[in-house]
Structure formats: C-alpha cells, structure tokens
Short mmCIF file of C-alpha atoms in Angstrom, two decimals:
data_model
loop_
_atom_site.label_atom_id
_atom_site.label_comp_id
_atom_site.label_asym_id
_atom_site.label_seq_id
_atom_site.Cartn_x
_atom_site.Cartn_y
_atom_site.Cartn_z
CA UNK A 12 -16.71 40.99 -45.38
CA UNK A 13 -18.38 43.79 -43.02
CA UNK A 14 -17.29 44.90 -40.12
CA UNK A 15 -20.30 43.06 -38.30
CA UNK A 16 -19.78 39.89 -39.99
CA UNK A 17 -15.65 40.25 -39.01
CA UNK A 18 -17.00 41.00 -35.23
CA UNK A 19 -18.66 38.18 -34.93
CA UNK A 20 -16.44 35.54 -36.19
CA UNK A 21 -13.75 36.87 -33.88
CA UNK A 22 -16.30 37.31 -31.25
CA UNK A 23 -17.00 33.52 -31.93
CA UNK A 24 -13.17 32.34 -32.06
CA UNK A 25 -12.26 34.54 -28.93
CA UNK A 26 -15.18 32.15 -27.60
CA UNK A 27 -14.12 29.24 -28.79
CA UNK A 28 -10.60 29.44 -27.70
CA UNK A 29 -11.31 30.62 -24.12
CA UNK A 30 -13.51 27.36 -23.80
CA UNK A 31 -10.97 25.06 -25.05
CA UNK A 32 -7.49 26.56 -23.42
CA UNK A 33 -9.23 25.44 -19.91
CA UNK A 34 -10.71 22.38 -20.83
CA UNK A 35 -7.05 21.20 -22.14
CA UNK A 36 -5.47 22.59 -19.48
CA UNK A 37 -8.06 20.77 -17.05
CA UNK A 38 -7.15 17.63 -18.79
CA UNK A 39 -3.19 17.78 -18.51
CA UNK A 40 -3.99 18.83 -15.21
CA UNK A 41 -5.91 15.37 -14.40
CA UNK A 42 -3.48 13.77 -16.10
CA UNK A 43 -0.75 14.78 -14.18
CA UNK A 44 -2.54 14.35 -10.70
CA UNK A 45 -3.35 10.80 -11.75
CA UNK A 46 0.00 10.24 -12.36
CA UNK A 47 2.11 12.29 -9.35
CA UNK A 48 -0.27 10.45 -7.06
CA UNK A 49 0.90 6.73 -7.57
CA UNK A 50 3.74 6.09 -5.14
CA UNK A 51 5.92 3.31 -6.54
CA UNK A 52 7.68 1.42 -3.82
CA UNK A 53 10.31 -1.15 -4.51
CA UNK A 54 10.75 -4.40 -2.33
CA UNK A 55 13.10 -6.81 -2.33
CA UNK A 56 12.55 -10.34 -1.64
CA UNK A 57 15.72 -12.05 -2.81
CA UNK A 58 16.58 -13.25 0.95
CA UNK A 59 12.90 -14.37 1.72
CA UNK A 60 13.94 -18.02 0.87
CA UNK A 61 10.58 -20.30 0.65
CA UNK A 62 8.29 -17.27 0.99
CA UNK A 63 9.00 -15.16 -2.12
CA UNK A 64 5.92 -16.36 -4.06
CA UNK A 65 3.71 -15.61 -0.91
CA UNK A 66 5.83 -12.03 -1.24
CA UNK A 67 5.29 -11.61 -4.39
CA UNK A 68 1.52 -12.61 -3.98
CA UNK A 69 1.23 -10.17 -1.26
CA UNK A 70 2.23 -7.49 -2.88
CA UNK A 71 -0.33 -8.38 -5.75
CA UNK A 72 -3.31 -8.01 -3.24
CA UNK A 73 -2.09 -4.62 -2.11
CA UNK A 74 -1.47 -3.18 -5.75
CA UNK A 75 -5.39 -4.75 -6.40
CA UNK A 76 -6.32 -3.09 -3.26
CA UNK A 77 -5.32 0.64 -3.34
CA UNK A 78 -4.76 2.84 -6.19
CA UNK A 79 -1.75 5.48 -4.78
CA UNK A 80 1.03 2.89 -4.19
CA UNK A 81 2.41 0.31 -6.47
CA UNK A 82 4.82 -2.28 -5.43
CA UNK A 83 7.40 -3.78 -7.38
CA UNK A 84 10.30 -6.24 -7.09
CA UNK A 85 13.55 -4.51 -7.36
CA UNK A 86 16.29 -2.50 -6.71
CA UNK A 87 17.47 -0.23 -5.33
CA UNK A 88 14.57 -1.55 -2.45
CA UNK A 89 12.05 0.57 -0.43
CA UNK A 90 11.67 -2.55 1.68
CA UNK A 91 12.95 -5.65 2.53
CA UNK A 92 11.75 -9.30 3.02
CA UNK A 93 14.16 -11.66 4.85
CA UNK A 94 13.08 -15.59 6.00
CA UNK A 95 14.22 -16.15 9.38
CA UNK A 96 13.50 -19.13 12.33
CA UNK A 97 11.59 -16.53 14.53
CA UNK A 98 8.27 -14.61 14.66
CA UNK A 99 6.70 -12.84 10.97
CA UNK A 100 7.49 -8.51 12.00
CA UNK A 101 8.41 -5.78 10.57
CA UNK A 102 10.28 -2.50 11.09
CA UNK A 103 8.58 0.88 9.53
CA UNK A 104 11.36 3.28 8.82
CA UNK A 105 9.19 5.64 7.47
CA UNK A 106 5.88 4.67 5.21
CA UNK A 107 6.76 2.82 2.63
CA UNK A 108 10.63 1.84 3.62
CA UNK A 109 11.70 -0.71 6.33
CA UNK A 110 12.42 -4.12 6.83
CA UNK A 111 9.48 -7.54 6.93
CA UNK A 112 10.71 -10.85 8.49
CA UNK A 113 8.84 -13.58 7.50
CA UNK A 114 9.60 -15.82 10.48
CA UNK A 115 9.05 -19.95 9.99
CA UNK A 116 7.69 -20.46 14.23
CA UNK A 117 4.36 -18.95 12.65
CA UNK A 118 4.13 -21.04 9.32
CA UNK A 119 5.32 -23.77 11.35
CA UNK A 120 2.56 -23.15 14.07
CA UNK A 121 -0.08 -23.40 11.44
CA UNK A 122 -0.56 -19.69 10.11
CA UNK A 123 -0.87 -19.12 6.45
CA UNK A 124 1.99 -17.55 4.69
CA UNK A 125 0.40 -15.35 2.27
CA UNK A 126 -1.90 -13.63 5.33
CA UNK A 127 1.54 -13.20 6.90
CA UNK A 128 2.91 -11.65 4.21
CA UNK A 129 0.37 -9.45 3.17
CA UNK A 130 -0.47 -8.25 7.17
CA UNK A 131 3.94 -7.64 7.45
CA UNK A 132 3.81 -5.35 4.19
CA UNK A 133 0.73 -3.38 5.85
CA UNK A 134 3.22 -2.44 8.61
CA UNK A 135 5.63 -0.94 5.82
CA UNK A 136 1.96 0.95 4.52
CA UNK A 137 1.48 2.61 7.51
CA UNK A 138 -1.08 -0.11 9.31
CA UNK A 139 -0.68 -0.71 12.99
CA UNK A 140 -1.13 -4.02 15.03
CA UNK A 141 -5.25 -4.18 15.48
CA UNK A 142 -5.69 -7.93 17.15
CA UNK A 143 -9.54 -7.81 16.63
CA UNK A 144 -9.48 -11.45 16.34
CA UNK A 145 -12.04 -11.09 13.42
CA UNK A 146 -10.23 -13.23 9.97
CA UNK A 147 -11.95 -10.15 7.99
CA UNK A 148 -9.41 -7.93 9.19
CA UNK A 149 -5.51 -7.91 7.89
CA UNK A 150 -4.72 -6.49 10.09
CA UNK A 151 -5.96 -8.47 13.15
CA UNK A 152 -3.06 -10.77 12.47
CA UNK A 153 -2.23 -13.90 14.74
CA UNK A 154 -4.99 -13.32 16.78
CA UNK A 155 -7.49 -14.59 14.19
CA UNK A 156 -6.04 -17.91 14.73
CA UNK A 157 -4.39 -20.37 12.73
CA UNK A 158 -7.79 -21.06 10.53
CA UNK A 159 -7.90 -17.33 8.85
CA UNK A 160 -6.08 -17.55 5.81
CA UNK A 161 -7.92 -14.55 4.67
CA UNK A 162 -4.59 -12.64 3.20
CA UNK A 163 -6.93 -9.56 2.17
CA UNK A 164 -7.18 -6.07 4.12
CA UNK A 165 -10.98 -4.82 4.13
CA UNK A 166 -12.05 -1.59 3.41
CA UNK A 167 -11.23 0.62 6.57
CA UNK A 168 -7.22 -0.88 5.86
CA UNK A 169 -7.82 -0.20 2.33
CA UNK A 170 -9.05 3.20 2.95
CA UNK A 171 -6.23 4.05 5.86
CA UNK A 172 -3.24 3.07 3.53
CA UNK A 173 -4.90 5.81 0.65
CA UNK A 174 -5.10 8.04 3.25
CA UNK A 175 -1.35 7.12 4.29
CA UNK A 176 0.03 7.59 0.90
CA UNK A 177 -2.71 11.00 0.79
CA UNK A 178 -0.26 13.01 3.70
CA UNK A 179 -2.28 12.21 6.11
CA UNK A 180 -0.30 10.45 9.62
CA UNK A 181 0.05 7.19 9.73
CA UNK A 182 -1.38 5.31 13.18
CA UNK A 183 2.53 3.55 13.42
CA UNK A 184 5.40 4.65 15.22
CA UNK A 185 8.09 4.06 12.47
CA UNK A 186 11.28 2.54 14.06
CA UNK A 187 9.24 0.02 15.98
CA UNK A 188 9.32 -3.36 15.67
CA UNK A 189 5.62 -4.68 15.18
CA UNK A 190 5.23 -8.38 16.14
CA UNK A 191 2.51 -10.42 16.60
CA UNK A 192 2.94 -13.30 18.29
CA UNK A 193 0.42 -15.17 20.22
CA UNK A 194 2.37 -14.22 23.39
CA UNK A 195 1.29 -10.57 22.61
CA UNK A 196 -2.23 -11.48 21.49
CA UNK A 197 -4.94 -10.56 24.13
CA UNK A 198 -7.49 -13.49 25.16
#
C-alpha cells in the first residue's frame, strides 16, 4: 500500500471516529438526562378509606399530565392521603412530601372526589390556592362550585409543576396548611 493510500485511510478513520465518539456520547448523554429528570414520588393511600380509587385516579391524571414526576403507591411514602370528617387540605413539607386530607364535609356538600383529590396532590406539586372560580382550573378548587367535576389541571398548572420539579420556586409556602373551604372562598 503507499504511503498516500495509508494517509488517507487513516485520515478517513481519524474522521470517522471523531464523528461517532460525540454522537454516542450525545446519545448516553440524552439518555441519561431523560432519565435523572423523572422525579418518582411515592404516596400512600392506605388510610384514605372510601377515597383510594379517587387517589389512585388522581395520581393517574398527574403522571398523564407532566413528564418530570411520577407517582406511585408505596412505601416508604413521599406523601400521605388520610380520610377524615373535615375539610379536603393538605400540608407541603417540601415539593413533593407532605400530608393530603381528603375530608367527607366537601364530598358530602356535593364536590366531586376525584377534583378533590387531584387539586390536594397539586398542593404536594408545588401549586398554590388560585380560587378563580373558573371549573377549567385545578386549581381554583371549591370555588368553582359543586358542579365542576373537572379533576384535570390546564396547561399554566401543567407547565408550573414542570417548572417545580425543573428547580425553579414553587408559589407555596411549604409547612402551610392549604384549605379551601367555601368559608375561605371570595364571592
């Protein structure tokens, strides 16, 4: 072989393997991303009594809903659910932990348990109170009235709990206790 010909097919696999050493790189690096950015948060909804299938449900619409959290039933828990005689609320701890009471005076007062459900685990995402009194927002809660059964955030809450889960502040003061019952509902 000459010494031209030998040039050029080393010239040529120098090429080649500068080309493909960053694309595979670029690819494991995609791959990783993808996968570091999924936060998996575990809830448990053993003590939510009569509204574990709206839990479960709930958490269903959020995992449709945004791509960087995932929640699952299990242990040890992120989050709780409990069933209690008051007021649906939660408690943020810090975004994605805390505690969601899914009280029976709302269900009992007409409003749908799977909206409840899905607006409580918004507080544990990082979603604030809004009381817009428009069903097409979660997050509007009670003060959409007792007809909303809409149980699905829109795209601003959609786009605020990626953005949550991206390092970016969440608009909640974790520790508080959200509730939203009429009595805190503005006419």
């Amino acid at each position: 072989m000459s010494r031209i010909t030998r040039f050029g097919v080393a010239l040529i696999l120098g090429l080649a393997c500068l080309v493909a050493i960053p694309v595979q790189a670029t690819l494991v690096h995609a791959a990783d991303t993808r996968t570091a950015a999924v936060r998996v948060l575990r809830y448990d909804a053993s003590r939510a009594a009569e509204f574990r299938s709206a839990v479960d449900q709930a958490a269903q619409i959020w995992n449709s809903s945004v791509s960087n959290v995932r929640l699952v039933a299990g242990s040890p828990a992120d989050f709780v659910v409990l069933a209690d005689n008051g007021w649906p609320r939660a408690q943020p701890t810090s975004l994605g932990r805390g505690t969601v009471w899914m009280g029976r005076q709302a269900t009992a007062e007409g409003h749908n348990p799977l909206r409840i459900a899905t607006h409580e685990i918004g507080h544990i995402l990082g979603l604030p109170d809004r009381r817009t009194g428009r069903c097409t927002d979660l997050m509007s809660g009670a003060s959409a009235g007792t007809n909303c059964t809409n149980p699905y955030p829109n795209a601003a809450e959609k786009a605020e709990v990626q953005r949550n889960f991206a390092g970016f502040a969440p608009a909640i003061d974790f520790g508080e206790i959200y509730v939203d019952s009429p009595e805190r509902v503005a006419s």
